[in-house]
Coordinates of C-alpha atoms and ligand atoms in Angstrom, one line a residue:
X1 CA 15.5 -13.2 -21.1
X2 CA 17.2 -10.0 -19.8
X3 CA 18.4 -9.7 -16.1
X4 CA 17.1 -6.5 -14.5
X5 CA 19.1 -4.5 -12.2
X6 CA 17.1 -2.6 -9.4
X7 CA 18.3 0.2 -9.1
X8 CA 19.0 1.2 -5.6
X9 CA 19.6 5.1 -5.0
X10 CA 22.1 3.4 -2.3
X11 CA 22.9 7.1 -0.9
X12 CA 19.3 7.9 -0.2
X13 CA 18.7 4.8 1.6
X14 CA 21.6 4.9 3.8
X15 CA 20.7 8.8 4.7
X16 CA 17.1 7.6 5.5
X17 CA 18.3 4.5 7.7
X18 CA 20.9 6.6 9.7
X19 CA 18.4 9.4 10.2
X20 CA 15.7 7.6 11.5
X21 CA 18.3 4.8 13.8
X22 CA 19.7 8.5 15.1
X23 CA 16.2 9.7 15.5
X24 CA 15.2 6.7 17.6
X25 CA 18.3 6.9 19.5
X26 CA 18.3 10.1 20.5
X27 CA 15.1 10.0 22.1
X28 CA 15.6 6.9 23.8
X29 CA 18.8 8.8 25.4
X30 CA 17.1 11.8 25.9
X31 CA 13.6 9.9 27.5
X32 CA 16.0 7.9 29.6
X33 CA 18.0 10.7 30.8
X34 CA 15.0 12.4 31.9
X35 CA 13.3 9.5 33.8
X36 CA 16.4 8.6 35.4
X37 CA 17.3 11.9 36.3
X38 CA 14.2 12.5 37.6
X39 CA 14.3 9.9 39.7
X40 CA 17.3 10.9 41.0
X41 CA 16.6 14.3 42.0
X42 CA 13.5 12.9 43.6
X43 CA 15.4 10.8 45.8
X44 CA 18.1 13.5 46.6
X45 CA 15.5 15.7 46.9
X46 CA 13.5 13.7 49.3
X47 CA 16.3 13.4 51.4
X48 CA 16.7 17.2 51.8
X49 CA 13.2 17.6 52.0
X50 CA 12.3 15.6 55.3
X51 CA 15.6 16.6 57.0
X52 CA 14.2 20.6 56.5
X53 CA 10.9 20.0 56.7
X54 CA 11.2 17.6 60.2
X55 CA 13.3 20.7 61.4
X56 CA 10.3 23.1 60.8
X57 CA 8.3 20.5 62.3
X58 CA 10.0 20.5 65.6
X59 CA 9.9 24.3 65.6
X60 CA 6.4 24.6 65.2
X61 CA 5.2 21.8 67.0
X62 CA 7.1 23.5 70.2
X63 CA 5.8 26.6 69.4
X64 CA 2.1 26.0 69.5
X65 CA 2.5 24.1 72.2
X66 CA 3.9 27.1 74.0
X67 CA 0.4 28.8 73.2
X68 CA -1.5 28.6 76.3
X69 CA -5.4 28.8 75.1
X70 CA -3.9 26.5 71.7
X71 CA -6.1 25.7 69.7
X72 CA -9.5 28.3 71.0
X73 CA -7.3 31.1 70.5
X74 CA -4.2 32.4 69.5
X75 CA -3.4 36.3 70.5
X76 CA -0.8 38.7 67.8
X77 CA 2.2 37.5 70.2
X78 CA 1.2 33.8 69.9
X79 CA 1.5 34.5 66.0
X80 CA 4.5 35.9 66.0
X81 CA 6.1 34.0 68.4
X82 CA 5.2 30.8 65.9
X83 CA 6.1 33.2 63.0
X84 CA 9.5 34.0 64.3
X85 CA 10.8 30.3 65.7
X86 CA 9.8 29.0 61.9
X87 CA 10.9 32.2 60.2
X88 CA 14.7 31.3 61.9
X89 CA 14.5 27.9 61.2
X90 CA 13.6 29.0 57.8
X91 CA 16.6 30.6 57.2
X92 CA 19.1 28.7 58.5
X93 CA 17.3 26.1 56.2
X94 CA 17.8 28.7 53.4
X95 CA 21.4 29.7 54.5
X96 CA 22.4 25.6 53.9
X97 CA 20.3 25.0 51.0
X98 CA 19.0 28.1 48.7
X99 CA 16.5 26.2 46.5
X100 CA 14.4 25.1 49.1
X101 CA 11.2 27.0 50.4
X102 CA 9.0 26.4 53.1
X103 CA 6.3 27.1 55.1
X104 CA 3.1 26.4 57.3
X105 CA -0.6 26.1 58.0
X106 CA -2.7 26.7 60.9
X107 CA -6.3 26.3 60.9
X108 CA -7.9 29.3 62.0
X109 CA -10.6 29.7 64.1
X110 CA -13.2 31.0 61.9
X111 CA -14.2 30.2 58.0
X112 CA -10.9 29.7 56.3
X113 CA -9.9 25.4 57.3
X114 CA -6.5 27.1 57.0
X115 CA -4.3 30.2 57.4
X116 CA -2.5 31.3 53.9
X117 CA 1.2 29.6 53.6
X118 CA 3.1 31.9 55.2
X119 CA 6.1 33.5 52.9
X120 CA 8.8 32.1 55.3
X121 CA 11.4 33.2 52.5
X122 CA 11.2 36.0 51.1
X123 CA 13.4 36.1 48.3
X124 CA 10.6 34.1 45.9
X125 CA 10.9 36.9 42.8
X126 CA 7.7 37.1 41.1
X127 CA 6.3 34.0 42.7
X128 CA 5.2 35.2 45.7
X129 CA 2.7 33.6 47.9
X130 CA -0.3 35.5 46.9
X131 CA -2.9 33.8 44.9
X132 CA -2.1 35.7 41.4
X133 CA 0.9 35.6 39.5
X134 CA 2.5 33.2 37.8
X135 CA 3.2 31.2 40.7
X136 CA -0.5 30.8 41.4
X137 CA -1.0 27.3 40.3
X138 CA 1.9 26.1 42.3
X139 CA 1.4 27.3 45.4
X140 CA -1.8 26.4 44.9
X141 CA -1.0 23.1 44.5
X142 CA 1.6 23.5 47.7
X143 CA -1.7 24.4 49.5
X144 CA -3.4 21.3 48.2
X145 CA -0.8 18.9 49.6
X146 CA -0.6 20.3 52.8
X147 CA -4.0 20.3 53.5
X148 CA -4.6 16.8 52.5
X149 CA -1.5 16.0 55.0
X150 CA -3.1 17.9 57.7
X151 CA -6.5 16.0 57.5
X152 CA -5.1 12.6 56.9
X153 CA -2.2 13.3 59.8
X154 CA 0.4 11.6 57.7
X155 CA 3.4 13.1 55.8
X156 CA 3.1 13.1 52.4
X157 CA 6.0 13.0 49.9
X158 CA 5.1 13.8 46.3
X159 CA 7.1 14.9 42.6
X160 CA 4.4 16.4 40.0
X161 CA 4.8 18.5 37.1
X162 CA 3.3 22.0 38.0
X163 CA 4.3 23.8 34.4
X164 CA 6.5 25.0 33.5
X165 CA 8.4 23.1 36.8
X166 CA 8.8 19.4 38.1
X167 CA 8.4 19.5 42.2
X168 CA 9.5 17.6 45.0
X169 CA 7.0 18.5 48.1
X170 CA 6.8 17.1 51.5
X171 CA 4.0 18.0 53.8
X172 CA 4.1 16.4 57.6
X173 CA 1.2 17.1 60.3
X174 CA 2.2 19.0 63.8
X175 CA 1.1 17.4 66.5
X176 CA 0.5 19.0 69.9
X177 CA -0.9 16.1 72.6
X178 CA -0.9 13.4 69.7
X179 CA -3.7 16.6 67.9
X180 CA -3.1 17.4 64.4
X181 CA -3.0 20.9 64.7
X182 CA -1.1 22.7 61.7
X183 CA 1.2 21.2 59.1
X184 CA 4.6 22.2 57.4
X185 CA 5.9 21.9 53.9
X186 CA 9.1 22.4 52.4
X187 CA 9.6 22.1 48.4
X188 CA 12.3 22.1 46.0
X189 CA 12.1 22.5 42.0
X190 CA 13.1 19.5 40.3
X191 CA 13.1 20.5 36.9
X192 CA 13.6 24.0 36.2
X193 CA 12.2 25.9 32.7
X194 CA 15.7 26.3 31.1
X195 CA 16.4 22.3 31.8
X196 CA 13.1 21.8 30.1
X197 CA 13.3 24.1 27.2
X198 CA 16.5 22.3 26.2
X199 CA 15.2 18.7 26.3
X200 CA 12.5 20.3 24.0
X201 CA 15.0 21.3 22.0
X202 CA 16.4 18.4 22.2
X203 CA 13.1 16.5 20.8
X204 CA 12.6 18.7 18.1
X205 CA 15.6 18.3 16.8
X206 CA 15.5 14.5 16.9
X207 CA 11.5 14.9 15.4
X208 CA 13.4 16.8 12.7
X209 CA 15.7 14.3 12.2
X210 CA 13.1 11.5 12.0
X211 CA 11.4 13.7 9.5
X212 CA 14.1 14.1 7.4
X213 CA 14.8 10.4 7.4
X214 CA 10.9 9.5 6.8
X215 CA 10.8 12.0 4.0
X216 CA 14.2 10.6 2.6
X217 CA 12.3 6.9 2.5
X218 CA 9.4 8.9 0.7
X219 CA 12.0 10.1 -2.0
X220 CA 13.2 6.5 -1.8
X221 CA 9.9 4.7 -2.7
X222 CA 9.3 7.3 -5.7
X223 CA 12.6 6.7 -6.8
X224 CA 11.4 2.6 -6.4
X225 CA 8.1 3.1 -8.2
X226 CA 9.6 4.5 -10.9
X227 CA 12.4 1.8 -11.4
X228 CA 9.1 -0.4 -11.0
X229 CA 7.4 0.7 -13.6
X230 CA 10.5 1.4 -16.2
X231 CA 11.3 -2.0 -15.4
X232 CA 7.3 -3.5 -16.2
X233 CA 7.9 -1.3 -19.9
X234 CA 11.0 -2.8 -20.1
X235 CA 9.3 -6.5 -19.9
X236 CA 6.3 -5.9 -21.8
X237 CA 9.1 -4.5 -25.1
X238 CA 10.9 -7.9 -23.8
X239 CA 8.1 -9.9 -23.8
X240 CA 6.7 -8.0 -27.2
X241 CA 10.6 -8.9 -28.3
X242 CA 10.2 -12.2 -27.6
X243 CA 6.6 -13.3 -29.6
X244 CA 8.2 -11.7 -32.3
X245 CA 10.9 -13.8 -32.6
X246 CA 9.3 -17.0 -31.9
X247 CA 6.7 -16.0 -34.6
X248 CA 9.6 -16.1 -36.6
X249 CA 10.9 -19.0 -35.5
X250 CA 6.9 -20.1 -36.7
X251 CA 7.3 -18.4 -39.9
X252 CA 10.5 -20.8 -40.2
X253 CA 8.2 -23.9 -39.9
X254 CA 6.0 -22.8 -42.2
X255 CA 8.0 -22.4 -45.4
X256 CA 9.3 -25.5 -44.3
X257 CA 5.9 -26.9 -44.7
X258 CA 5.1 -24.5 -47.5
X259 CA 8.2 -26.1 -49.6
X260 CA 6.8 -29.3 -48.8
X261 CA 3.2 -28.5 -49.9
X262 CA 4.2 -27.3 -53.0
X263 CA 6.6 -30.1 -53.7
X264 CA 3.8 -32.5 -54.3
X265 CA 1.9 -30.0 -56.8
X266 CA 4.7 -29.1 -58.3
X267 CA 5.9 -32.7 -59.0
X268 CA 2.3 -33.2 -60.8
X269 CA 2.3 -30.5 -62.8
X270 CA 6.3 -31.7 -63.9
X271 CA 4.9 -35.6 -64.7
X272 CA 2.1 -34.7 -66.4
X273 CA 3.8 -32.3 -68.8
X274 CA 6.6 -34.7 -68.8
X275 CA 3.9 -37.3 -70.6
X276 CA 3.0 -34.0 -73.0
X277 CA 6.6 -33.4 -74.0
X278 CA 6.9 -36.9 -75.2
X279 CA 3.5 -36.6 -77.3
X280 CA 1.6 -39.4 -74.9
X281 CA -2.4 -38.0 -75.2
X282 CA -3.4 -37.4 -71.6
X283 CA -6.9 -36.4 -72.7
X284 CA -9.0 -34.1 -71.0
X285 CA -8.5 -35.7 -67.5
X286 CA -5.0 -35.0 -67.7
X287 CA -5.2 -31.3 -68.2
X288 CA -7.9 -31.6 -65.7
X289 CA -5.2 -33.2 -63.4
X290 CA -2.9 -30.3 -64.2
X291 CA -5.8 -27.5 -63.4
X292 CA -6.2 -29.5 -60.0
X293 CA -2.3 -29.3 -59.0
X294 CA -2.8 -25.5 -60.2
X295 CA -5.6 -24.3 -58.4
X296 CA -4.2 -26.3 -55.3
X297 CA -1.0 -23.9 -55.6
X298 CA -2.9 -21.2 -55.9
X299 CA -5.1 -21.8 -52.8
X300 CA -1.8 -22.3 -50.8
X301 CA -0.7 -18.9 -52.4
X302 CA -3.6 -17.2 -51.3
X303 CA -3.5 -18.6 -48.3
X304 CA -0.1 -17.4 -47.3
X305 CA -1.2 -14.0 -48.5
X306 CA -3.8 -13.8 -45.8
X307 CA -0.8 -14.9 -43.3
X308 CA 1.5 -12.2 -44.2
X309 CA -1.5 -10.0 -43.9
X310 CA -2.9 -10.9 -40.8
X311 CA -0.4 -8.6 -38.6
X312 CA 0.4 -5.6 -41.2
X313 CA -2.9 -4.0 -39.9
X314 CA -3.3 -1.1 -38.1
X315 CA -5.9 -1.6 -35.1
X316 CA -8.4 1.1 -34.3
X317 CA -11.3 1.0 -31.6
X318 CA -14.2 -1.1 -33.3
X319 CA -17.2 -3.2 -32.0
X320 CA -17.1 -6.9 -32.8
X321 CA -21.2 -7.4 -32.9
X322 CA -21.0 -5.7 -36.1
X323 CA -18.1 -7.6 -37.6
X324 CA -19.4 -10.7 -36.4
X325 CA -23.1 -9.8 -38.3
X326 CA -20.9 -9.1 -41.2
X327 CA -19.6 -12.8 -41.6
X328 CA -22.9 -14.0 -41.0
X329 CA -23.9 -11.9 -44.0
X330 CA -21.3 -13.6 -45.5
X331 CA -22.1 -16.9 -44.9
X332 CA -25.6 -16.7 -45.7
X333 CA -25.9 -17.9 -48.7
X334 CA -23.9 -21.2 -48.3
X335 CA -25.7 -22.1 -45.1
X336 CA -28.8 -21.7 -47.5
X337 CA -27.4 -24.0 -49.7
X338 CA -26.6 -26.5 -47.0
X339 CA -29.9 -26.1 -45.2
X340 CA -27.9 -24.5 -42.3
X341 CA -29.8 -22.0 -40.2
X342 CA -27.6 -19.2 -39.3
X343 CA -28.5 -18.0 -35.5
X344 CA -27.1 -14.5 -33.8
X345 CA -26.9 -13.9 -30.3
X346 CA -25.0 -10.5 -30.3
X347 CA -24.5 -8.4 -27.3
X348 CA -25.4 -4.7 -27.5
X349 CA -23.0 -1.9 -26.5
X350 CA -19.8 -4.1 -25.9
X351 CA -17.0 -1.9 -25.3
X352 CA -14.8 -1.2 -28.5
X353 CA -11.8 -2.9 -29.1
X354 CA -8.5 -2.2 -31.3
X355 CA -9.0 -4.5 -33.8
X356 CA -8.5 -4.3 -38.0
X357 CA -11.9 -5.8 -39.1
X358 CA -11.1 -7.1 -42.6
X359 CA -8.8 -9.2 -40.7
X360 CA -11.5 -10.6 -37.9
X361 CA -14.0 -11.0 -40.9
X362 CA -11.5 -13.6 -42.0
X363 CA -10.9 -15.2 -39.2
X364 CA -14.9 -15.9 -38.9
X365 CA -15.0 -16.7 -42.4
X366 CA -12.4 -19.3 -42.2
X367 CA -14.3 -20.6 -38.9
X368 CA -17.6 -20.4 -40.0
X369 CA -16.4 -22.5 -43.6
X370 CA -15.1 -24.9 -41.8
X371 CA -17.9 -25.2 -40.1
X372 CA -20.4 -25.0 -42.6
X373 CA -18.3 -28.3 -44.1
X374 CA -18.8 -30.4 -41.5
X375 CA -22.9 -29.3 -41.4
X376 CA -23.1 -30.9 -45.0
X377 CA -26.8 -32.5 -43.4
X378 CA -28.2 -29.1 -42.0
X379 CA -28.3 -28.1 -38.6
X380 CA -28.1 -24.6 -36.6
X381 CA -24.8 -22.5 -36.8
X382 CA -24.7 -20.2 -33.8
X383 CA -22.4 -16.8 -33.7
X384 CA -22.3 -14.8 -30.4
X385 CA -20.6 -12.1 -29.0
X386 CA -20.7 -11.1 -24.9
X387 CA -18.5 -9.0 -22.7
X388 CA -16.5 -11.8 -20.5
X389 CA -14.6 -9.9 -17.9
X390 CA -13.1 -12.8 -16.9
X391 CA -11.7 -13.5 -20.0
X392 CA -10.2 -9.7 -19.7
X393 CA -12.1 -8.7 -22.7
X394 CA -14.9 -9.1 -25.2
X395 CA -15.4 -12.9 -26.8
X396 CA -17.1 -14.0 -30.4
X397 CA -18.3 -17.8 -30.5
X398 CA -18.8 -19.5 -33.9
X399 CA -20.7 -23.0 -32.5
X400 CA -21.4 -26.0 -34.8
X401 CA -23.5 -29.1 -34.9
X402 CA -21.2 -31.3 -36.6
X403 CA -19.3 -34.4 -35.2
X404 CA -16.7 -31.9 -33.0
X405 CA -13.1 -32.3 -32.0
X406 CA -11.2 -35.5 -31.6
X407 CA -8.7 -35.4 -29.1
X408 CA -5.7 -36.2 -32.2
X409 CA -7.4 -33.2 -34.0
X410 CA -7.6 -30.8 -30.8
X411 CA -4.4 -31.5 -30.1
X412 CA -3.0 -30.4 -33.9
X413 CA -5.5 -27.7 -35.0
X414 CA -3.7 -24.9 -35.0
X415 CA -0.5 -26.3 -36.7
X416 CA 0.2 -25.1 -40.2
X417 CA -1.1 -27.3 -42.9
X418 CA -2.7 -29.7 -40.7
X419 CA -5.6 -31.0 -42.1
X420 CA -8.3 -34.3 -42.4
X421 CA -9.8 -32.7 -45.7
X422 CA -7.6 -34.3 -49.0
X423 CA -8.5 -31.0 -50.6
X424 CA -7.5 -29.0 -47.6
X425 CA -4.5 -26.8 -47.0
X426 CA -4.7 -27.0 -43.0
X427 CA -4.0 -22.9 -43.4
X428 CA -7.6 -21.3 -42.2
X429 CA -7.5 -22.2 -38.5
X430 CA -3.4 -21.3 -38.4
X431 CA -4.4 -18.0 -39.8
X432 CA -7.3 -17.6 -37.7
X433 CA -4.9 -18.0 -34.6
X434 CA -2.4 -15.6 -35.9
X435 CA -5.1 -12.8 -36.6
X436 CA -6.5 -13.2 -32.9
X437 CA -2.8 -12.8 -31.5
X438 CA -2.1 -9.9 -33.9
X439 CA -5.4 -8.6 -31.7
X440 CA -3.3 -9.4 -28.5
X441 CA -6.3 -11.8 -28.5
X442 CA -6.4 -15.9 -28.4
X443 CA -8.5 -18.2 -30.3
X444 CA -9.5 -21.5 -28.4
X445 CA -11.3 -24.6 -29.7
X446 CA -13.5 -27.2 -27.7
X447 CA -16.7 -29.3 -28.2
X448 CA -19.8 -28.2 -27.0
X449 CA -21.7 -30.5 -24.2
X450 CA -24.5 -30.9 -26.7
X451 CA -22.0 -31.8 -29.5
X452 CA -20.4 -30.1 -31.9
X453 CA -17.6 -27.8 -32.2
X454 CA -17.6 -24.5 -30.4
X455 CA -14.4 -21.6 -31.6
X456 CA -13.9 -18.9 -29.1
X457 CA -12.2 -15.3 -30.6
X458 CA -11.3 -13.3 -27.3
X459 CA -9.7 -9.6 -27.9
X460 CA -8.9 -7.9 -24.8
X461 CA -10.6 -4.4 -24.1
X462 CA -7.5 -2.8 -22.1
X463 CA -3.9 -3.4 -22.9
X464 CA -0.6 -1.7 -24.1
X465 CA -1.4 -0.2 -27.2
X466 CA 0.2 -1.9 -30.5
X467 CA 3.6 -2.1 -30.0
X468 CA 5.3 0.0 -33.0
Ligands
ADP1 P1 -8.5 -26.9 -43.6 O1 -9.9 -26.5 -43.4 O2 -7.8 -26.5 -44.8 O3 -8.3 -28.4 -43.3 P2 -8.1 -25.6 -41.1 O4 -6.9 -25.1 -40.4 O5 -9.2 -24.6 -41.3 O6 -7.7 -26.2 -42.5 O7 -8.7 -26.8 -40.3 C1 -7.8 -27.8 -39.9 C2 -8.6 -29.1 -39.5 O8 -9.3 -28.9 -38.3 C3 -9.6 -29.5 -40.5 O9 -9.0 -30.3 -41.5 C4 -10.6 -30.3 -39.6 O10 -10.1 -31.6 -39.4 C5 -10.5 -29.6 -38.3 N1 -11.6 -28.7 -38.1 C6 -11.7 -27.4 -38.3 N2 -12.9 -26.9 -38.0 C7 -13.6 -27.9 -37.6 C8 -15.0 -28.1 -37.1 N3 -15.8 -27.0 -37.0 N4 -15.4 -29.3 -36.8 C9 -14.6 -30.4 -36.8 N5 -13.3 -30.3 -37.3 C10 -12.9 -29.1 -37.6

């Protein structure tokens, strides 16, 4: 048997791996980079918040409580006193630490729970504190925080993702006589768009590098399937290969038994005209004797022609019903003889087979012969064909009511020149064998439950074609 070599397109595979390890790697660094530096810049952040935003506090907390009528009513100087103290402290927050804005809420008298944030800085650029712009969402989410700080009365420290930023905000209540009266915030971005447009360039270039290694395992497993399937062709010739030679290692054994067979002929035929040469009068049964040892060589001869014949066929698609009504036909008439009654059970419509019908007409004339011979008192004969996808293919049954199979015959039946029958060349069921393997097929003996022998043809309905 041949070794096969898989062949591994080495350089593909090793692209693929490294791709998709750096791929993986990559964004494990890059995820982790991000949580952990977000975490840090939250706690830095946090730190710088509550120191600005407790300073704000303290300003505005001693503000309002500098407003006399606090909270019924505040007048324009109340306001701007407030405004002022926080605007200063907002600077000098500024001055230390430019990223950080803050500001406040009151609660006015009348509808609105609270006054607009108040633009403490003013240097926001496009964000400014209105409610449009592209700042809207968040300050709007500022405004959110603060109020739930004011109406819980606890600081609140929070980090979200507002797109396109990641903010740190802190909101504490004011308190004036233990009365939560306003509340501050002061906020820093986190995360700012140019940080987050290069980790998403970042990801996509790992995404393409994960691709590339996911379609370089694609190109991989093509490559596989086809060194699968040349390989599958390469074991069918093999295999192909291989029944040839052992069917010549078979054709060995059978001249050797052909040799021997003829010997014995051969050997009468010399003794008997031995006894003419030297004038002895054999009478007419020794000339029968020599037309016995004759015909017996030529029945072997003819024989072995069916043998050499039964694989130099060409198959073509056929339908075995009608091959197997042929031998019937065929039979007919020395079934008649024997008082045999010849029974069909042929499926309709089985799906064609490759198959060279002279040769299969043998086969069941050899089968149904021998059958017929052991039938010498009458009986039934049964042919039948059925689709038996079990079997992988389409079967054709010759069934007898004779004496069956011994276990010593079973176990010989198929040999070459086996045979129980002293005028028998123990060729027909050899023959029959080869034909059905010649078909791709198998032929298979048993006894039937009832008694009697039962011969099983099975040709297969898919398959490689004949090999050429
Ligand atoms: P031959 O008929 O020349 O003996 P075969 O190869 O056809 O050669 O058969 C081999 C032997 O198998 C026969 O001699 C017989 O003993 C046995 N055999 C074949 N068919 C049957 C059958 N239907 N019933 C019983 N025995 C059988």
């Amino acid at each position: 048997m041949g070794r096969f070599r898989l062949e591994t397109p080495l350089a593909i595979e090793i692209g693929a791996v490294v791709a998709l390890f750096v791929a993986a790697l990559g964004t494990l660094w890059l995820t982790s980079a991000a949580v952990v530096g977000r975490e840090q810049r939250r706690a830095m952040a946090n730190t710088r918040l509550k120191s600005c935003n407790d300073r704000l506090e303290t300003q505005g907390q001693g503000a309002l409580a500098a407003v006399r009528q606090f909270p019924d009513y505040m007048s324009p100087e109340d306001w701007s006193t407030l405004d002022q103290r926080l605007s200063e402290e907002a600077a000098r927050v500024r001055e230390r630490d430019p990223s950080i804005e803050l500001g406040y809420y009151v609660p006015s008298r009348h509808d609105r729970p609270f006054m607009p944030s108040l633009p403490m800085v003013h240097d926001r650029g496009s964000t400014s504190v209105a409610s449009t712009g592209p700042g809207h969402d968040l300050y709007d989410y500022v405004d959110t925080q603060v109020d739930a700080a004011f109406r819980k009365g606890n600081e609140l420290s929070v980090v979200e993702d507002v797109p396109p930023y990641t903010i740190a905000i802190r909101a504490a209540p004011v308190r004036v006589d233990g009365r939560v009266v306003a509340a501050t915030w002061a906020m820093t971005r986190l995360v700012d768009p140019i940080f987050q447009d290069q980790s998403a360039l970042g990801y996509r270039i790992f995404a393409g590098l994960a691709l590339a290694g996911i379609a370089l395992s694609l190109v991989l497993t093509a490559r596989m399937t086809r060194t699968v399937r040349r390989q599958a062709s390469e074991r069918e010739r093999l295999r192909v290969e291989l029944r040839r030679s052992e069917r010549l290692a078979a054709l060995g054994k059978l001249l050797a038994g052909v040799a021997h067979e003829v010997r014995n002929p051969l050997a009468g035929i010399r003794g008997i005209t031995q006894l003419l040469v030297r004038g002895v009068d054999l009478g007419e049964e020794g000339f029968g004797h020599l037309i016995d040892e004759v015909d017996r060589l030529e029945g072997i001869v003819s024989r072995l022609l069916q043998f050499s014949r039964a694989d130099a066929q060409d198959l073509a698609p056929g339908d075995l019903s009608a091959v197997v009504a042929e031998a019937a036909k065929l039979a007919q008439d020395r079934a008649r003889e024997l008082g045999v009654r010849v029974e069909l059970d042929l499926a309709d419509q089985l799906p064609l087979v490759d198959m060279a019908p002279p040769a299969l007409v043998q086969v069941f004339r050899n089968l149904t012969t021998n059958a017929l011979h052991v039938m010498s008192s009458g009986g039934v004969l049964k042919l039948s064909t059925r689709l038996d996808p079990a079997a992988g293919g389409v079967t054709a049954s010759v069934a007898d009511q004779g004496p069956g199979l011994s276990p010593d015959v079973l176990a010989h039946l198929f040999e070459p020149f086996f045979t129980t029958k002293p005028e028998g060349t123990g060729l027909g069921l050899a023959i029959a064998r080869e034909i059905a393997l010649a078909h791709r097929g198998d032929l298979t003996a048993g006894n039937r439950p009832e008694g009697g022998a039962v011969f099983t043809l099975t040709i297969p309905t898919t398959g490689p074609r004949k090999p050429s």
